[in-house]
mmCIF file of C-alpha atoms and ligand atoms in Angstrom:
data_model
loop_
_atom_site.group_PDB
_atom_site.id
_atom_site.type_symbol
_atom_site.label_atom_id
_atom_site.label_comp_id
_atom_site.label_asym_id
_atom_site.label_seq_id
_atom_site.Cartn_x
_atom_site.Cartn_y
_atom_site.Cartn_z
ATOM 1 C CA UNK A 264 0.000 0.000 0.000
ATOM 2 C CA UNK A 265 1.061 3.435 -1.119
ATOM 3 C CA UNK A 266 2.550 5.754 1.959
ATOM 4 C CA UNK A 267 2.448 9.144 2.793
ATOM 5 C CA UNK A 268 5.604 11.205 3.540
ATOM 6 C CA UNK A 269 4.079 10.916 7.315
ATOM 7 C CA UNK A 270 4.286 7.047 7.243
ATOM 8 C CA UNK A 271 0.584 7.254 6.886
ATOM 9 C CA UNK A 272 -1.294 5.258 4.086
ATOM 10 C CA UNK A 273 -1.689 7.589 1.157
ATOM 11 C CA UNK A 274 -5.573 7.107 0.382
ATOM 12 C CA UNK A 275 -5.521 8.323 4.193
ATOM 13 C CA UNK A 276 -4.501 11.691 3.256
ATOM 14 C CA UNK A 277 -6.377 11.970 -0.217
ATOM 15 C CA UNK A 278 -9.549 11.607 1.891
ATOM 16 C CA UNK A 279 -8.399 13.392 4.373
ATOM 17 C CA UNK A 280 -7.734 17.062 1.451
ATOM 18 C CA UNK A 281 -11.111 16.037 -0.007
ATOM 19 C CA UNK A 282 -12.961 15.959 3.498
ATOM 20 C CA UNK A 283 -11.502 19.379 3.553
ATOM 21 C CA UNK A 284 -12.952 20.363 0.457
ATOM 22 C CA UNK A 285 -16.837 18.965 1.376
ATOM 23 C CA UNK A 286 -16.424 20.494 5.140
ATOM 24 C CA UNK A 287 -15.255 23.732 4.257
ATOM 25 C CA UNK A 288 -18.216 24.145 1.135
ATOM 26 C CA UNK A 289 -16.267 24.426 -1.456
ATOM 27 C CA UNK A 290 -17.639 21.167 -2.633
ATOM 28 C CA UNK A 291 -21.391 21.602 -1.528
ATOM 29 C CA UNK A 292 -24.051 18.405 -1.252
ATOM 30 C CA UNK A 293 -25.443 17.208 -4.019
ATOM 31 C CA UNK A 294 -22.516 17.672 -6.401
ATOM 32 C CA UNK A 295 -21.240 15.038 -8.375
ATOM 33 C CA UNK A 296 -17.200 14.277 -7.463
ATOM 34 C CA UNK A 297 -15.120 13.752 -10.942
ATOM 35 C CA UNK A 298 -14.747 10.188 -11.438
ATOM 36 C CA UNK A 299 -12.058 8.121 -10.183
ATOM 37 C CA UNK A 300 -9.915 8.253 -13.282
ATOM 38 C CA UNK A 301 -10.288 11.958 -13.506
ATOM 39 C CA UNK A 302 -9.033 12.182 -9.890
ATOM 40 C CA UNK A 303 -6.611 9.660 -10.675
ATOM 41 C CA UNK A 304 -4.995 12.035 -12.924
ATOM 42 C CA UNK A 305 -5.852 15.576 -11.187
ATOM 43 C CA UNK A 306 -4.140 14.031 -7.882
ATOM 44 C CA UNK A 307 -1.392 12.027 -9.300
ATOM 45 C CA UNK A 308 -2.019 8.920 -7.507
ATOM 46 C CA UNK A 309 -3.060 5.496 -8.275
ATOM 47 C CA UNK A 310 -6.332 4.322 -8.850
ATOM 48 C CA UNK A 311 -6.890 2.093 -5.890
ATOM 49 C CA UNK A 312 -5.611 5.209 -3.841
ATOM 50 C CA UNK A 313 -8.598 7.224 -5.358
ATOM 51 C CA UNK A 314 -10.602 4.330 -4.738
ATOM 52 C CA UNK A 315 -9.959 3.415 -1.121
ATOM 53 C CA UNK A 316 -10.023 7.339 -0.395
ATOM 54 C CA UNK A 317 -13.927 7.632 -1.689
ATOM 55 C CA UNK A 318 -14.398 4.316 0.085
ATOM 56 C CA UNK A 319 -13.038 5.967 3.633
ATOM 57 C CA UNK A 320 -15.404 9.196 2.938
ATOM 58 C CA UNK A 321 -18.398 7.246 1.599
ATOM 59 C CA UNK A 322 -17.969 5.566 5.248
ATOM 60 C CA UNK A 323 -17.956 8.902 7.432
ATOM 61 C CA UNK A 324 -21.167 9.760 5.389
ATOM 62 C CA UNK A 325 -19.584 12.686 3.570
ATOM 63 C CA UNK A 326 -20.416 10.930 -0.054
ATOM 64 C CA UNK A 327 -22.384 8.445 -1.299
ATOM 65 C CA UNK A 328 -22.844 6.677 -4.400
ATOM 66 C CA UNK A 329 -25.546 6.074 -7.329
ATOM 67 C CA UNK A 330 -25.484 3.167 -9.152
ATOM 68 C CA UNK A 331 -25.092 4.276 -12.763
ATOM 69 C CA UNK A 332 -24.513 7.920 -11.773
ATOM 70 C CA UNK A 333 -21.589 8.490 -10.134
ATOM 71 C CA UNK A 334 -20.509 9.877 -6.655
ATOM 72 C CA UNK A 335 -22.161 12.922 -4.954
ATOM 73 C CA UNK A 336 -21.432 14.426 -2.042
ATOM 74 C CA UNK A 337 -23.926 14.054 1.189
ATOM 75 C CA UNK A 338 -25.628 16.708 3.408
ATOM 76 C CA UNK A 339 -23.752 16.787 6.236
ATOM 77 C CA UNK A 340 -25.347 15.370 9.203
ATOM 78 C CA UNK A 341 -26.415 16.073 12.473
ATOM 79 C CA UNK A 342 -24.467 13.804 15.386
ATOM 80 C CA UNK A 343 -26.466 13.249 18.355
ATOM 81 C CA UNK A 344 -25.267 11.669 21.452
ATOM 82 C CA UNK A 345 -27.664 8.371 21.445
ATOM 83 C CA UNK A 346 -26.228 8.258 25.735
ATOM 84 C CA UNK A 347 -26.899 11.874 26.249
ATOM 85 C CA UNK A 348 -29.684 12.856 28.943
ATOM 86 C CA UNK A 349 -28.599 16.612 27.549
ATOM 87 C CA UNK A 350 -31.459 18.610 25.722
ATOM 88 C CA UNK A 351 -31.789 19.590 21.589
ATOM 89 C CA UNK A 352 -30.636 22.876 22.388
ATOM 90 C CA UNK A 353 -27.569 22.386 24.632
ATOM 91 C CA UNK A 354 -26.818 19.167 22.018
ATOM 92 C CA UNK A 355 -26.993 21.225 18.782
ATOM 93 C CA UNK A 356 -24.456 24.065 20.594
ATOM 94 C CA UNK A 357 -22.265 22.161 21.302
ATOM 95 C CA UNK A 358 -21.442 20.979 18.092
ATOM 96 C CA UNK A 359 -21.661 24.276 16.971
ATOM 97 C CA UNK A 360 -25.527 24.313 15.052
ATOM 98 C CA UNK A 361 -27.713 27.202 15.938
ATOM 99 C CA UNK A 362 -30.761 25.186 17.748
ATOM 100 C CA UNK A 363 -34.776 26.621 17.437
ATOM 101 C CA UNK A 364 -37.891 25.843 17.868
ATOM 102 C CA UNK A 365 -41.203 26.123 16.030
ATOM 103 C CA UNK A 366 -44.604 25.173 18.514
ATOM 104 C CA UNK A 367 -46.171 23.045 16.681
ATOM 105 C CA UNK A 368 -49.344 22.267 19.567
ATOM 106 C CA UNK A 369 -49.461 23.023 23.093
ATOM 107 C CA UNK A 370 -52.510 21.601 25.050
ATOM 108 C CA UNK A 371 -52.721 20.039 28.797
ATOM 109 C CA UNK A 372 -54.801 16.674 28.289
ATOM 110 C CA UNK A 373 -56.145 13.773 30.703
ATOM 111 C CA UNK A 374 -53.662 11.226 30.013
ATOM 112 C CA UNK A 375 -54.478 7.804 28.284
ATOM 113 C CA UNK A 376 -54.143 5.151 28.871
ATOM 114 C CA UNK A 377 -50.500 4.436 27.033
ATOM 115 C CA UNK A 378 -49.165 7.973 28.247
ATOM 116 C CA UNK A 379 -50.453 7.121 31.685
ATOM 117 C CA UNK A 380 -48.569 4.014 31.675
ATOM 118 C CA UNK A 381 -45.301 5.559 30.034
ATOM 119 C CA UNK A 382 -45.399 8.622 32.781
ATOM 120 C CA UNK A 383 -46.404 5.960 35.639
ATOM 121 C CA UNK A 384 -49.262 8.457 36.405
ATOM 122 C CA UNK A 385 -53.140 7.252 36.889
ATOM 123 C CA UNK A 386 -55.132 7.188 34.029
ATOM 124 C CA UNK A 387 -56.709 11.009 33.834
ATOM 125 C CA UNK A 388 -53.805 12.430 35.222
ATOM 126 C CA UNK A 389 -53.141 15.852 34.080
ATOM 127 C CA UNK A 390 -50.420 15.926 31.622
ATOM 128 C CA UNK A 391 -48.961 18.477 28.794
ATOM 129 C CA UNK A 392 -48.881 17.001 25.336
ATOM 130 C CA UNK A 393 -45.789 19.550 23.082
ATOM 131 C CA UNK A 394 -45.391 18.866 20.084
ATOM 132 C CA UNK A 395 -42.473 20.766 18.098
ATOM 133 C CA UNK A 396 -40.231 21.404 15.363
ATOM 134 C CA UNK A 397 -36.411 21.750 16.051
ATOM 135 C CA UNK A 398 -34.296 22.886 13.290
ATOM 136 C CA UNK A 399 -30.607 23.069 13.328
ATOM 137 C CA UNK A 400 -29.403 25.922 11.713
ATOM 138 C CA UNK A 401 -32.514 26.544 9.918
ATOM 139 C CA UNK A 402 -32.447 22.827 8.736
ATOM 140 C CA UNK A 403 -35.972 20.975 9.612
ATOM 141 C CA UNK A 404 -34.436 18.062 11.606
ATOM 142 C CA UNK A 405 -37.079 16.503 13.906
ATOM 143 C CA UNK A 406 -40.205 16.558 15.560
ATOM 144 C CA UNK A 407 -40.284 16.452 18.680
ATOM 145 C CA UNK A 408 -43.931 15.260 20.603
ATOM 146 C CA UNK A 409 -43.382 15.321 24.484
ATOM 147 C CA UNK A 410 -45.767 14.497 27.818
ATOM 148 C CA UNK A 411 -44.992 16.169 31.531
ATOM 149 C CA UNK A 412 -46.945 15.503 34.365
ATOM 150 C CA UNK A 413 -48.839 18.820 35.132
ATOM 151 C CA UNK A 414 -48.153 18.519 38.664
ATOM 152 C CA UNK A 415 -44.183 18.167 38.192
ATOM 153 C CA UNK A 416 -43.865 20.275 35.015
ATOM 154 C CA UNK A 417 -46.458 23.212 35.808
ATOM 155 C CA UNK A 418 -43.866 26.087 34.662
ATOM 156 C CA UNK A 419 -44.522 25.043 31.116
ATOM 157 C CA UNK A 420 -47.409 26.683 31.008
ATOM 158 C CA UNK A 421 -46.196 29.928 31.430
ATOM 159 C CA UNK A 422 -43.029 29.704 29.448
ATOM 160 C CA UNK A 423 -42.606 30.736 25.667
ATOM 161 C CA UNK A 424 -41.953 26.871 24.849
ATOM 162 C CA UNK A 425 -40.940 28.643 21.026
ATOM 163 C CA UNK A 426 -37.585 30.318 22.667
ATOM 164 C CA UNK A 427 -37.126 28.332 25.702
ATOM 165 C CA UNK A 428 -34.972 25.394 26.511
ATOM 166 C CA UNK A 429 -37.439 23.049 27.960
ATOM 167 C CA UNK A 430 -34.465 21.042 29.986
ATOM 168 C CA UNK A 431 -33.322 24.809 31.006
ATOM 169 C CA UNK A 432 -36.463 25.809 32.700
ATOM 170 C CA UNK A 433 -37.645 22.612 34.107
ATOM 171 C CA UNK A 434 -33.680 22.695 35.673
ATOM 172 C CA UNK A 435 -33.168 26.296 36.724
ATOM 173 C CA UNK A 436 -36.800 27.252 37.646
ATOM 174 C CA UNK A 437 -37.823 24.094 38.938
ATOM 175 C CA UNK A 438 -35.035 21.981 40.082
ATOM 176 C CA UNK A 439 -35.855 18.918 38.199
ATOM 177 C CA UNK A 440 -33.417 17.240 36.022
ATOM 178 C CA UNK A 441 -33.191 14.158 34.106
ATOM 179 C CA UNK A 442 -30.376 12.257 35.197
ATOM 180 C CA UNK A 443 -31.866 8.738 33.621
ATOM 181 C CA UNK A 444 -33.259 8.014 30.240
ATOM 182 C CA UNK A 445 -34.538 4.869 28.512
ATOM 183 C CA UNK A 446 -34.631 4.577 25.280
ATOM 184 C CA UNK A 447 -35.243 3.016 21.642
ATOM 185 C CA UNK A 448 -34.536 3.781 18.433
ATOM 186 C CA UNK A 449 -36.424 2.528 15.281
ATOM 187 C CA UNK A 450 -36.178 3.353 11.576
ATOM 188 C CA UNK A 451 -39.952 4.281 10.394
ATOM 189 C CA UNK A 452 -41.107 6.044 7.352
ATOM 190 C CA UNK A 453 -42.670 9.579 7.562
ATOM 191 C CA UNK A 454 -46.368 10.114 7.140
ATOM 192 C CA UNK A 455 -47.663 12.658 4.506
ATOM 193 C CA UNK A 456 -48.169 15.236 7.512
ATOM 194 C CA UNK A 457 -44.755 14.694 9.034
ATOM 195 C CA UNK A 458 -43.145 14.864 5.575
ATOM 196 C CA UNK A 459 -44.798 18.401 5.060
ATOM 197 C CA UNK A 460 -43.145 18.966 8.381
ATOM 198 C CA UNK A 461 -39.900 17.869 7.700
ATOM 199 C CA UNK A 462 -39.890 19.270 3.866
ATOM 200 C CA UNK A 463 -39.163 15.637 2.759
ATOM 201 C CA UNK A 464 -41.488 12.944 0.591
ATOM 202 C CA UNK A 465 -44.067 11.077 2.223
ATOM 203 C CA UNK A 466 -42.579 7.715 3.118
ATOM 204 C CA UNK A 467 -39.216 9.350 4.188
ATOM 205 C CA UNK A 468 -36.902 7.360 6.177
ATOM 206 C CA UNK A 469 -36.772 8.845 9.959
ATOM 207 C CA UNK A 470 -35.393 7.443 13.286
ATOM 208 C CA UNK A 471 -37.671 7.251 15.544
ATOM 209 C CA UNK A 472 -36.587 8.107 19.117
ATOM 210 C CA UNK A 473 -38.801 6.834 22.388
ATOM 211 C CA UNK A 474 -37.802 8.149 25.389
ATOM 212 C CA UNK A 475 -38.498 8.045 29.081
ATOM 213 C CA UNK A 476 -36.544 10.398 31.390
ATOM 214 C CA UNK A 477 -36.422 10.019 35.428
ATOM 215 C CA UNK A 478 -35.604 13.010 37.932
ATOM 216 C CA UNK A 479 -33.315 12.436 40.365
ATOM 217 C CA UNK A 480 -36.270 10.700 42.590
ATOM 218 C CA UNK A 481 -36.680 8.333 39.831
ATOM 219 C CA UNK A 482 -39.846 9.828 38.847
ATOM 220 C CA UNK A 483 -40.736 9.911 34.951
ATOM 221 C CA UNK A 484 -40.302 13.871 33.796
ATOM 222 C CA UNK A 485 -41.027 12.915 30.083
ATOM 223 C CA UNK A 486 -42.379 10.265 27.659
ATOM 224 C CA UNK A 487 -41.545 11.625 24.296
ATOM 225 C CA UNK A 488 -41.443 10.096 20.662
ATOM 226 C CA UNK A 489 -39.014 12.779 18.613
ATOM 227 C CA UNK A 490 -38.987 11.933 14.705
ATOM 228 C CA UNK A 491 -35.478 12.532 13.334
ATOM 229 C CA UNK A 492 -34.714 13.038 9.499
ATOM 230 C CA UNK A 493 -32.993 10.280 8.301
ATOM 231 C CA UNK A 494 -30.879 12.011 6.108
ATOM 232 C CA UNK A 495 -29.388 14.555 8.370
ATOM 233 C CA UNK A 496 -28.950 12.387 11.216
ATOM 234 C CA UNK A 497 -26.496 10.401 13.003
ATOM 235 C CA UNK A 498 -26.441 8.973 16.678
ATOM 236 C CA UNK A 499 -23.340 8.068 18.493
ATOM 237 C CA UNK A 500 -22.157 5.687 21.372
ATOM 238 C CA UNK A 501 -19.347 6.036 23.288
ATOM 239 C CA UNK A 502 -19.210 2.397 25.009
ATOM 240 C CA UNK A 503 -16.988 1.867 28.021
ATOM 241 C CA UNK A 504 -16.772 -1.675 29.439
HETATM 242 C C1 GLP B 1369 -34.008 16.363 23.476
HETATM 243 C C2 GLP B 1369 -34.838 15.203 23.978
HETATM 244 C C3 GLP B 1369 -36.301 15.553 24.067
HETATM 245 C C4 GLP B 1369 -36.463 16.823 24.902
HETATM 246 C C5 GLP B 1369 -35.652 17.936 24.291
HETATM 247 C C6 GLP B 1369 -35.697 19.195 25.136
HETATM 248 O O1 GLP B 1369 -34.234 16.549 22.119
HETATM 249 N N1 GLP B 1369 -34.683 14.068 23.097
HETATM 250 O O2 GLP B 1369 -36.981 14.486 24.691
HETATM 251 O O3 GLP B 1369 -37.823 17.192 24.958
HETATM 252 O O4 GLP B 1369 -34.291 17.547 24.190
HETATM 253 O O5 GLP B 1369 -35.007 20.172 24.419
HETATM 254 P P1 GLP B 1369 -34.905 21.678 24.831
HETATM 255 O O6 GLP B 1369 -34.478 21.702 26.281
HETATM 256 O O7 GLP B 1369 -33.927 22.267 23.898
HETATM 257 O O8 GLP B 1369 -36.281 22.272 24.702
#
């Protein structure tokens, strides 16, 4: 295998200048990369260099490939902690994406019988059903449909829910905090409604994300089901033994 003046395989450090190129915008998504014996001679390197080097950044999700077509490069996605008990907004900042929201309903309902179970609350109980839309710098990325038990959560009510930090207020103005979650992920396909949502076709792969989070007394804050654009997403684990 070809090396780099570094000791470092070669293809390593032609994916490396063209991850450059797609991360900086100079190559945008949806552009079509030259083909590999253009690049072979625009880079000066061998073919299975070119080859192993698309390869690498077809496997960080930075290209992908059409049969028949060619090479394009990919919308860059959103990484998501899948261990995280952190909220949207303090996720998205970190990475460096402008977070907002968009209130999509707000209403304070009798709980059934599924939400009752999920929030281990009687049937009845008072809860708040949120549903909204979170975009990442401007980007639709998921819906987001939420229950709180009235009687934990009641600060909701009087909070802008369209420029707040849900975590952040139920934290600083109420002292609650999830420190547990439980959850499960599952690939589903958008409705026609959620597509409109999302600006994406009906039948659009999205993750969806179930979620139960516990306060520090073990108690269930939240049961929520947050749809995630498939295209823009990506969820991490860090795994320790
Ligand atoms: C994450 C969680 C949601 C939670 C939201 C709160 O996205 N998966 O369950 O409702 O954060 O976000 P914020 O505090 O930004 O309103």
């Amino acid at each position: 295998m070809a090396v780099s003046e570094t000791g470092r395989p070669l293809y390593i450090q032609v994916k490396e200048n063209l991850a450059k190129l797609i991360i900086s915008g100079e190559w945008p998504p949806g552009i079509r990369l030259a083909s590999e014996r253009e690049l072979t001679d625009q880079l000066g390197v061998s073919r299975v260099t070119v080859r192993n080097a698309i390869q690498a950044l077809e496997e960080d999700g930075l290209v992908y490939r059409v049969h028949g077509k060619g090479t394009f490069v990919a919308k860059p996605k959103m990484e998501m902690n899948a261990h995280d008990l952190i909220s949207f907004t303090s996720s998205m900042l970190r990475r460096g994406n402008q977070p907002s929201a968009q209130v999509l309903e707000f209403s304070r309902i009798s709980a059934s019988r599924k939400v009752a179970k999920a929030l281990e609350v009687e049937l009845g109980h008072q809860v708040y059903r949120v549903r909204r839309l979170r975009r990442a710098n401007n980007l639709p990325l998921v819906i987001e449909l939420s229950f709180f038990p009235r009687d934990l959560c009641s600060r909701l009510e009087e909070v802008d829910l369209a420029a707040v930090s849900i975590y952040h207020v139920l934290y600083e103005e109420m002292g609650i905090q999830c420190r547990k979650v439980h959850q499960s992920l599952e690939a589903v396909a958008a409705t026609e409604e959620e597509a409109q949502i999302l600006e994406v076709e009906t039948g659009f792969p999205l993750m969806l994300v179930e979620r139960l989070c516990y306060n520090t007394d073990g108690r269930v804050i939240e049961f929520a089901k947050d749809l995630y654009r498939g295209d823009c997403s990506r969820f991490i684990s860090d795994l320790e033994p």
